[in-house]
Amino acid sequence: MVEVEYAKALFELAEEQTKTDCMDQLSLIAQILDEEPEFTKLLKSPFLSVKEKTEMIKTVFPFLNPLLKEWMILLIKRDRMDLFCRIKDSYQQLYETSFKILKIKVVSPKILDERQQEQLKQRLKQKYPDRKLEIENTIDPSLLGGIQIFANDERLDCSLKNQLAKLKRIAIRKDE
């Protein structure tokens, strides 16, 4: 897949040049492109020249490290901006694998405080001792209590909503 090849090339260059900020900058670019669909359309437009698009990149993203700026310009020259998000996702997978990062999504009825997050992190560290854990806490009031944890392809549902649903299924079976 083309996006994987672009991601690998960028990742290898970033490693060679010890550019540690590429992942953060790619995420920021993706966020801006997502929030500004008109800007994204301009970067993909066949009616603007490569030079005009390059100037837009330099103007909108002056904070980019030189490697990433040149890489963005390369995408424009090769008419590959439509692949940007997929390339970024491939890069992120390479980055997380290389740096042993595990992103964990925790869903709870209210935001976890620092103490709760730290306790959760310590428990998860026992399961994933060789990984750097990054926990993202999202809110879902419908859970009523407890939490849901998503890591890799695993799902652990310790929510009150799930426990009540299990009790309901058991009660229905007994009534039959």
JSON list of C-alpha atoms in Angstrom, two decimals:
[
{"chain": "A", "resi": 1, "resn": "MET", "atom": "CA", "xyz": [0.00, 0.00, 0.00]},
{"chain": "A", "resi": 2, "resn": "VAL", "atom": "CA", "xyz": [1.30, 3.40, -0.97]},
{"chain": "A", "resi": 3, "resn": "GLU", "atom": "CA", "xyz": [0.47, 5.07, 2.35]},
{"chain": "A", "resi": 4, "resn": "VAL", "atom": "CA", "xyz": [2.55, 2.51, 4.26]},
{"chain": "A", "resi": 5, "resn": "GLU", "atom": "CA", "xyz": [5.55, 3.18, 2.01]},
{"chain": "A", "resi": 6, "resn": "TYR", "atom": "CA", "xyz": [5.26, 6.94, 2.52]},
{"chain": "A", "resi": 7, "resn": "ALA", "atom": "CA", "xyz": [4.93, 6.42, 6.28]},
{"chain": "A", "resi": 8, "resn": "LYS", "atom": "CA", "xyz": [7.97, 4.11, 6.40]},
{"chain": "A", "resi": 9, "resn": "ALA", "atom": "CA", "xyz": [10.08, 6.54, 4.40]},
{"chain": "A", "resi": 10, "resn": "LEU", "atom": "CA", "xyz": [9.16, 9.45, 6.65]},
{"chain": "A", "resi": 11, "resn": "PHE", "atom": "CA", "xyz": [9.67, 7.37, 9.79]},
{"chain": "A", "resi": 12, "resn": "GLU", "atom": "CA", "xyz": [13.13, 6.21, 8.70]},
{"chain": "A", "resi": 13, "resn": "LEU", "atom": "CA", "xyz": [14.19, 9.75, 7.78]},
{"chain": "A", "resi": 14, "resn": "ALA", "atom": "CA", "xyz": [12.86, 11.08, 11.08]},
{"chain": "A", "resi": 15, "resn": "GLU", "atom": "CA", "xyz": [14.87, 8.43, 12.95]},
{"chain": "A", "resi": 16, "resn": "GLU", "atom": "CA", "xyz": [18.03, 9.21, 10.98]},
{"chain": "A", "resi": 17, "resn": "GLN", "atom": "CA", "xyz": [17.67, 12.93, 11.62]},
{"chain": "A", "resi": 18, "resn": "THR", "atom": "CA", "xyz": [16.51, 12.37, 15.22]},
{"chain": "A", "resi": 19, "resn": "LYS", "atom": "CA", "xyz": [13.31, 14.33, 14.60]},
{"chain": "A", "resi": 20, "resn": "THR", "atom": "CA", "xyz": [11.27, 13.36, 17.63]},
{"chain": "A", "resi": 21, "resn": "ASP", "atom": "CA", "xyz": [8.46, 15.84, 17.01]},
{"chain": "A", "resi": 22, "resn": "CYS", "atom": "CA", "xyz": [7.12, 14.36, 13.76]},
{"chain": "A", "resi": 23, "resn": "MET", "atom": "CA", "xyz": [4.31, 12.38, 15.40]},
{"chain": "A", "resi": 24, "resn": "ASP", "atom": "CA", "xyz": [3.03, 15.41, 17.31]},
{"chain": "A", "resi": 25, "resn": "GLN", "atom": "CA", "xyz": [3.26, 17.59, 14.23]},
{"chain": "A", "resi": 26, "resn": "LEU", "atom": "CA", "xyz": [1.52, 15.02, 12.02]},
{"chain": "A", "resi": 27, "resn": "SER", "atom": "CA", "xyz": [-1.30, 14.80, 14.55]},
{"chain": "A", "resi": 28, "resn": "LEU", "atom": "CA", "xyz": [-1.63, 18.57, 14.60]},
{"chain": "A", "resi": 29, "resn": "ILE", "atom": "CA", "xyz": [-1.69, 18.75, 10.80]},
{"chain": "A", "resi": 30, "resn": "ALA", "atom": "CA", "xyz": [-4.37, 16.02, 10.70]},
{"chain": "A", "resi": 31, "resn": "GLN", "atom": "CA", "xyz": [-6.42, 17.93, 13.26]},
{"chain": "A", "resi": 32, "resn": "ILE", "atom": "CA", "xyz": [-6.19, 21.16, 11.24]},
{"chain": "A", "resi": 33, "resn": "LEU", "atom": "CA", "xyz": [-7.08, 19.36, 8.00]},
{"chain": "A", "resi": 34, "resn": "ASP", "atom": "CA", "xyz": [-10.04, 17.75, 9.74]},
{"chain": "A", "resi": 35, "resn": "GLU", "atom": "CA", "xyz": [-11.27, 21.02, 11.24]},
{"chain": "A", "resi": 36, "resn": "GLU", "atom": "CA", "xyz": [-10.75, 23.01, 8.02]},
{"chain": "A", "resi": 37, "resn": "PRO", "atom": "CA", "xyz": [-12.24, 20.98, 5.16]},
{"chain": "A", "resi": 38, "resn": "GLU", "atom": "CA", "xyz": [-12.07, 23.97, 2.79]},
{"chain": "A", "resi": 39, "resn": "PHE", "atom": "CA", "xyz": [-8.31, 24.21, 3.32]},
{"chain": "A", "resi": 40, "resn": "THR", "atom": "CA", "xyz": [-8.03, 20.48, 2.67]},
{"chain": "A", "resi": 41, "resn": "LYS", "atom": "CA", "xyz": [-9.97, 20.86, -0.58]},
{"chain": "A", "resi": 42, "resn": "LEU", "atom": "CA", "xyz": [-7.58, 23.61, -1.68]},
{"chain": "A", "resi": 43, "resn": "LEU", "atom": "CA", "xyz": [-4.56, 21.37, -1.08]},
{"chain": "A", "resi": 44, "resn": "LYS", "atom": "CA", "xyz": [-6.17, 18.67, -3.23]},
{"chain": "A", "resi": 45, "resn": "SER", "atom": "CA", "xyz": [-7.49, 21.04, -5.88]},
{"chain": "A", "resi": 46, "resn": "PRO", "atom": "CA", "xyz": [-6.29, 20.52, -9.46]},
{"chain": "A", "resi": 47, "resn": "PHE", "atom": "CA", "xyz": [-6.95, 24.23, -10.10]},
{"chain": "A", "resi": 48, "resn": "LEU", "atom": "CA", "xyz": [-4.11, 25.42, -7.85]},
{"chain": "A", "resi": 49, "resn": "SER", "atom": "CA", "xyz": [-0.49, 25.06, -8.88]},
{"chain": "A", "resi": 50, "resn": "VAL", "atom": "CA", "xyz": [2.07, 23.13, -6.87]},
{"chain": "A", "resi": 51, "resn": "LYS", "atom": "CA", "xyz": [3.75, 26.46, -6.11]},
{"chain": "A", "resi": 52, "resn": "GLU", "atom": "CA", "xyz": [0.52, 27.92, -4.68]},
{"chain": "A", "resi": 53, "resn": "LYS", "atom": "CA", "xyz": [-0.08, 24.84, -2.55]},
{"chain": "A", "resi": 54, "resn": "THR", "atom": "CA", "xyz": [3.54, 24.89, -1.36]},
{"chain": "A", "resi": 55, "resn": "GLU", "atom": "CA", "xyz": [3.16, 28.51, -0.28]},
{"chain": "A", "resi": 56, "resn": "MET", "atom": "CA", "xyz": [-0.02, 27.59, 1.57]},
{"chain": "A", "resi": 57, "resn": "ILE", "atom": "CA", "xyz": [1.85, 24.84, 3.46]},
{"chain": "A", "resi": 58, "resn": "LYS", "atom": "CA", "xyz": [4.65, 27.23, 4.39]},
{"chain": "A", "resi": 59, "resn": "THR", "atom": "CA", "xyz": [2.17, 29.90, 5.52]},
{"chain": "A", "resi": 60, "resn": "VAL", "atom": "CA", "xyz": [-0.25, 27.70, 7.46]},
{"chain": "A", "resi": 61, "resn": "PHE", "atom": "CA", "xyz": [2.39, 25.41, 8.97]},
{"chain": "A", "resi": 62, "resn": "PRO", "atom": "CA", "xyz": [5.43, 27.61, 9.74]},
{"chain": "A", "resi": 63, "resn": "PHE", "atom": "CA", "xyz": [6.13, 25.53, 12.86]},
{"chain": "A", "resi": 64, "resn": "LEU", "atom": "CA", "xyz": [6.88, 22.32, 10.94]},
{"chain": "A", "resi": 65, "resn": "ASN", "atom": "CA", "xyz": [10.36, 20.93, 11.18]},
{"chain": "A", "resi": 66, "resn": "PRO", "atom": "CA", "xyz": [12.18, 21.09, 7.81]},
{"chain": "A", "resi": 67, "resn": "LEU", "atom": "CA", "xyz": [11.88, 17.35, 7.17]},
{"chain": "A", "resi": 68, "resn": "LEU", "atom": "CA", "xyz": [8.12, 17.35, 7.61]},
{"chain": "A", "resi": 69, "resn": "LYS", "atom": "CA", "xyz": [7.70, 20.52, 5.58]},
{"chain": "A", "resi": 70, "resn": "GLU", "atom": "CA", "xyz": [9.62, 18.98, 2.66]},
{"chain": "A", "resi": 71, "resn": "TRP", "atom": "CA", "xyz": [7.66, 15.76, 3.02]},
{"chain": "A", "resi": 72, "resn": "MET", "atom": "CA", "xyz": [4.35, 17.67, 2.84]},
{"chain": "A", "resi": 73, "resn": "ILE", "atom": "CA", "xyz": [5.58, 19.46, -0.28]},
{"chain": "A", "resi": 74, "resn": "LEU", "atom": "CA", "xyz": [6.51, 16.07, -1.78]},
{"chain": "A", "resi": 75, "resn": "LEU", "atom": "CA", "xyz": [2.95, 14.85, -1.16]},
{"chain": "A", "resi": 76, "resn": "ILE", "atom": "CA", "xyz": [1.65, 17.93, -2.95]},
{"chain": "A", "resi": 77, "resn": "LYS", "atom": "CA", "xyz": [4.04, 17.49, -5.89]},
{"chain": "A", "resi": 78, "resn": "ARG", "atom": "CA", "xyz": [3.03, 13.85, -6.26]},
{"chain": "A", "resi": 79, "resn": "ASP", "atom": "CA", "xyz": [-0.67, 14.67, -5.83]},
{"chain": "A", "resi": 80, "resn": "ARG", "atom": "CA", "xyz": [-0.93, 12.43, -2.74]},
{"chain": "A", "resi": 81, "resn": "MET", "atom": "CA", "xyz": [-2.60, 14.76, -0.22]},
{"chain": "A", "resi": 82, "resn": "ASP", "atom": "CA", "xyz": [-5.70, 12.58, -0.41]},
{"chain": "A", "resi": 83, "resn": "LEU", "atom": "CA", "xyz": [-3.63, 9.89, 1.37]},
{"chain": "A", "resi": 84, "resn": "PHE", "atom": "CA", "xyz": [-2.46, 12.14, 4.20]},
{"chain": "A", "resi": 85, "resn": "CYS", "atom": "CA", "xyz": [-4.69, 10.72, 6.96]},
{"chain": "A", "resi": 86, "resn": "ARG", "atom": "CA", "xyz": [-3.93, 7.13, 6.02]},
{"chain": "A", "resi": 87, "resn": "ILE", "atom": "CA", "xyz": [-0.20, 7.91, 5.88]},
{"chain": "A", "resi": 88, "resn": "LYS", "atom": "CA", "xyz": [-0.42, 9.57, 9.29]},
{"chain": "A", "resi": 89, "resn": "ASP", "atom": "CA", "xyz": [-2.21, 6.51, 10.71]},
{"chain": "A", "resi": 90, "resn": "SER", "atom": "CA", "xyz": [0.47, 4.19, 9.27]},
{"chain": "A", "resi": 91, "resn": "TYR", "atom": "CA", "xyz": [3.19, 6.44, 10.68]},
{"chain": "A", "resi": 92, "resn": "GLN", "atom": "CA", "xyz": [1.48, 6.37, 14.07]},
{"chain": "A", "resi": 93, "resn": "GLN", "atom": "CA", "xyz": [1.45, 2.55, 14.05]},
{"chain": "A", "resi": 94, "resn": "LEU", "atom": "CA", "xyz": [5.17, 2.49, 13.24]},
{"chain": "A", "resi": 95, "resn": "TYR", "atom": "CA", "xyz": [5.84, 5.07, 15.95]},
{"chain": "A", "resi": 96, "resn": "GLU", "atom": "CA", "xyz": [3.85, 3.26, 18.63]},
{"chain": "A", "resi": 97, "resn": "THR", "atom": "CA", "xyz": [5.42, -0.09, 17.77]},
{"chain": "A", "resi": 98, "resn": "SER", "atom": "CA", "xyz": [8.93, 1.34, 17.73]},
{"chain": "A", "resi": 99, "resn": "PHE", "atom": "CA", "xyz": [8.54, 3.16, 21.04]},
{"chain": "A", "resi": 100, "resn": "LYS", "atom": "CA", "xyz": [6.42, 0.38, 22.65]},
{"chain": "A", "resi": 101, "resn": "ILE", "atom": "CA", "xyz": [3.47, 2.69, 23.21]},
{"chain": "A", "resi": 102, "resn": "LEU", "atom": "CA", "xyz": [0.08, 1.20, 23.99]},
{"chain": "A", "resi": 103, "resn": "LYS", "atom": "CA", "xyz": [-2.90, 3.49, 23.69]},
{"chain": "A", "resi": 104, "resn": "ILE", "atom": "CA", "xyz": [-5.67, 2.56, 26.07]},
{"chain": "A", "resi": 105, "resn": "LYS", "atom": "CA", "xyz": [-9.15, 4.01, 25.88]},
{"chain": "A", "resi": 106, "resn": "VAL", "atom": "CA", "xyz": [-11.01, 4.14, 29.18]},
{"chain": "A", "resi": 107, "resn": "VAL", "atom": "CA", "xyz": [-14.70, 4.98, 29.13]},
{"chain": "A", "resi": 108, "resn": "SER", "atom": "CA", "xyz": [-16.30, 6.01, 32.41]},
{"chain": "A", "resi": 109, "resn": "PRO", "atom": "CA", "xyz": [-19.50, 7.79, 33.51]},
{"chain": "A", "resi": 110, "resn": "LYS", "atom": "CA", "xyz": [-17.41, 10.72, 34.73]},
{"chain": "A", "resi": 111, "resn": "ILE", "atom": "CA", "xyz": [-13.82, 11.84, 34.27]},
{"chain": "A", "resi": 112, "resn": "LEU", "atom": "CA", "xyz": [-11.32, 9.83, 36.31]},
{"chain": "A", "resi": 113, "resn": "ASP", "atom": "CA", "xyz": [-9.30, 11.91, 38.75]},
{"chain": "A", "resi": 114, "resn": "GLU", "atom": "CA", "xyz": [-5.49, 11.69, 38.86]},
{"chain": "A", "resi": 115, "resn": "ARG", "atom": "CA", "xyz": [-5.49, 9.14, 41.68]},
{"chain": "A", "resi": 116, "resn": "GLN", "atom": "CA", "xyz": [-7.93, 6.86, 39.85]},
{"chain": "A", "resi": 117, "resn": "GLN", "atom": "CA", "xyz": [-5.96, 7.17, 36.62]},
{"chain": "A", "resi": 118, "resn": "GLU", "atom": "CA", "xyz": [-2.73, 6.33, 38.42]},
{"chain": "A", "resi": 119, "resn": "GLN", "atom": "CA", "xyz": [-4.30, 3.28, 40.12]},
{"chain": "A", "resi": 120, "resn": "LEU", "atom": "CA", "xyz": [-5.64, 2.10, 36.78]},
{"chain": "A", "resi": 121, "resn": "LYS", "atom": "CA", "xyz": [-2.27, 2.68, 35.12]},
{"chain": "A", "resi": 122, "resn": "GLN", "atom": "CA", "xyz": [-0.50, 0.61, 37.81]},
{"chain": "A", "resi": 123, "resn": "ARG", "atom": "CA", "xyz": [-2.92, -2.29, 37.32]},
{"chain": "A", "resi": 124, "resn": "LEU", "atom": "CA", "xyz": [-2.59, -2.14, 33.54]},
{"chain": "A", "resi": 125, "resn": "LYS", "atom": "CA", "xyz": [1.21, -1.93, 33.87]},
{"chain": "A", "resi": 126, "resn": "GLN", "atom": "CA", "xyz": [1.08, -5.41, 35.43]},
{"chain": "A", "resi": 127, "resn": "LYS", "atom": "CA", "xyz": [-0.63, -6.74, 32.30]},
{"chain": "A", "resi": 128, "resn": "TYR", "atom": "CA", "xyz": [1.57, -4.75, 29.88]},
{"chain": "A", "resi": 129, "resn": "PRO", "atom": "CA", "xyz": [4.91, -4.42, 31.74]},
{"chain": "A", "resi": 130, "resn": "ASP", "atom": "CA", "xyz": [7.06, -3.64, 28.70]},
{"chain": "A", "resi": 131, "resn": "ARG", "atom": "CA", "xyz": [4.79, -0.95, 27.24]},
{"chain": "A", "resi": 132, "resn": "LYS", "atom": "CA", "xyz": [4.51, 2.78, 27.76]},
{"chain": "A", "resi": 133, "resn": "LEU", "atom": "CA", "xyz": [0.82, 3.33, 28.47]},
{"chain": "A", "resi": 134, "resn": "GLU", "atom": "CA", "xyz": [-1.09, 6.31, 27.18]},
{"chain": "A", "resi": 135, "resn": "ILE", "atom": "CA", "xyz": [-4.56, 6.47, 28.67]},
{"chain": "A", "resi": 136, "resn": "GLU", "atom": "CA", "xyz": [-7.37, 8.42, 27.06]},
{"chain": "A", "resi": 137, "resn": "ASN", "atom": "CA", "xyz": [-10.42, 8.89, 29.31]},
{"chain": "A", "resi": 138, "resn": "THR", "atom": "CA", "xyz": [-13.76, 9.54, 27.63]},
{"chain": "A", "resi": 139, "resn": "ILE", "atom": "CA", "xyz": [-17.12, 10.09, 29.28]},
{"chain": "A", "resi": 140, "resn": "ASP", "atom": "CA", "xyz": [-20.29, 8.05, 28.79]},
{"chain": "A", "resi": 141, "resn": "PRO", "atom": "CA", "xyz": [-22.89, 8.81, 31.50]},
{"chain": "A", "resi": 142, "resn": "SER", "atom": "CA", "xyz": [-25.01, 5.85, 30.33]},
{"chain": "A", "resi": 143, "resn": "LEU", "atom": "CA", "xyz": [-22.51, 3.46, 31.95]},
{"chain": "A", "resi": 144, "resn": "LEU", "atom": "CA", "xyz": [-23.94, 4.47, 35.37]},
{"chain": "A", "resi": 145, "resn": "GLY", "atom": "CA", "xyz": [-20.76, 3.31, 37.16]},
{"chain": "A", "resi": 146, "resn": "GLY", "atom": "CA", "xyz": [-17.59, 1.33, 36.60]},
{"chain": "A", "resi": 147, "resn": "ILE", "atom": "CA", "xyz": [-15.45, 1.54, 33.46]},
{"chain": "A", "resi": 148, "resn": "GLN", "atom": "CA", "xyz": [-14.83, 0.03, 30.04]},
{"chain": "A", "resi": 149, "resn": "ILE", "atom": "CA", "xyz": [-11.23, -0.51, 28.91]},
{"chain": "A", "resi": 150, "resn": "PHE", "atom": "CA", "xyz": [-10.15, -0.89, 25.28]},
{"chain": "A", "resi": 151, "resn": "ALA", "atom": "CA", "xyz": [-6.53, -1.88, 24.54]},
{"chain": "A", "resi": 152, "resn": "ASN", "atom": "CA", "xyz": [-5.32, -3.43, 21.30]},
{"chain": "A", "resi": 153, "resn": "ASP", "atom": "CA", "xyz": [-8.17, -5.69, 20.27]},
{"chain": "A", "resi": 154, "resn": "GLU", "atom": "CA", "xyz": [-9.20, -6.38, 23.85]},
{"chain": "A", "resi": 155, "resn": "ARG", "atom": "CA", "xyz": [-12.28, -5.04, 25.58]},
{"chain": "A", "resi": 156, "resn": "LEU", "atom": "CA", "xyz": [-12.94, -5.25, 29.31]},
{"chain": "A", "resi": 157, "resn": "ASP", "atom": "CA", "xyz": [-16.40, -4.08, 30.37]},
{"chain": "A", "resi": 158, "resn": "CYS", "atom": "CA", "xyz": [-16.65, -3.50, 34.12]},
{"chain": "A", "resi": 159, "resn": "SER", "atom": "CA", "xyz": [-19.51, -1.04, 33.84]},
{"chain": "A", "resi": 160, "resn": "LEU", "atom": "CA", "xyz": [-22.62, -1.12, 35.98]},
{"chain": "A", "resi": 161, "resn": "LYS", "atom": "CA", "xyz": [-24.66, -0.95, 32.77]},
{"chain": "A", "resi": 162, "resn": "ASN", "atom": "CA", "xyz": [-23.05, -4.19, 31.56]},
{"chain": "A", "resi": 163, "resn": "GLN", "atom": "CA", "xyz": [-23.53, -5.93, 34.92]},
{"chain": "A", "resi": 164, "resn": "LEU", "atom": "CA", "xyz": [-27.22, -4.95, 34.99]},
{"chain": "A", "resi": 165, "resn": "ALA", "atom": "CA", "xyz": [-27.63, -6.25, 31.43]},
{"chain": "A", "resi": 166, "resn": "LYS", "atom": "CA", "xyz": [-26.08, -9.59, 32.48]},
{"chain": "A", "resi": 167, "resn": "LEU", "atom": "CA", "xyz": [-28.42, -9.83, 35.48]},
{"chain": "A", "resi": 168, "resn": "LYS", "atom": "CA", "xyz": [-31.38, -9.09, 33.22]},
{"chain": "A", "resi": 169, "resn": "ARG", "atom": "CA", "xyz": [-30.36, -11.88, 30.82]},
{"chain": "A", "resi": 170, "resn": "ILE", "atom": "CA", "xyz": [-30.01, -14.33, 33.73]},
{"chain": "A", "resi": 171, "resn": "ALA", "atom": "CA", "xyz": [-33.40, -13.32, 35.12]},
{"chain": "A", "resi": 172, "resn": "ILE", "atom": "CA", "xyz": [-35.05, -13.75, 31.71]},
{"chain": "A", "resi": 173, "resn": "ARG", "atom": "CA", "xyz": [-33.54, -17.24, 31.32]},
{"chain": "A", "resi": 174, "resn": "LYS", "atom": "CA", "xyz": [-34.83, -18.30, 34.76]},
{"chain": "A", "resi": 175, "resn": "ASP", "atom": "CA", "xyz": [-38.35, -17.10, 33.90]},
{"chain": "A", "resi": 176, "resn": "GLU", "atom": "CA", "xyz": [-38.45, -19.24, 30.74]}
]
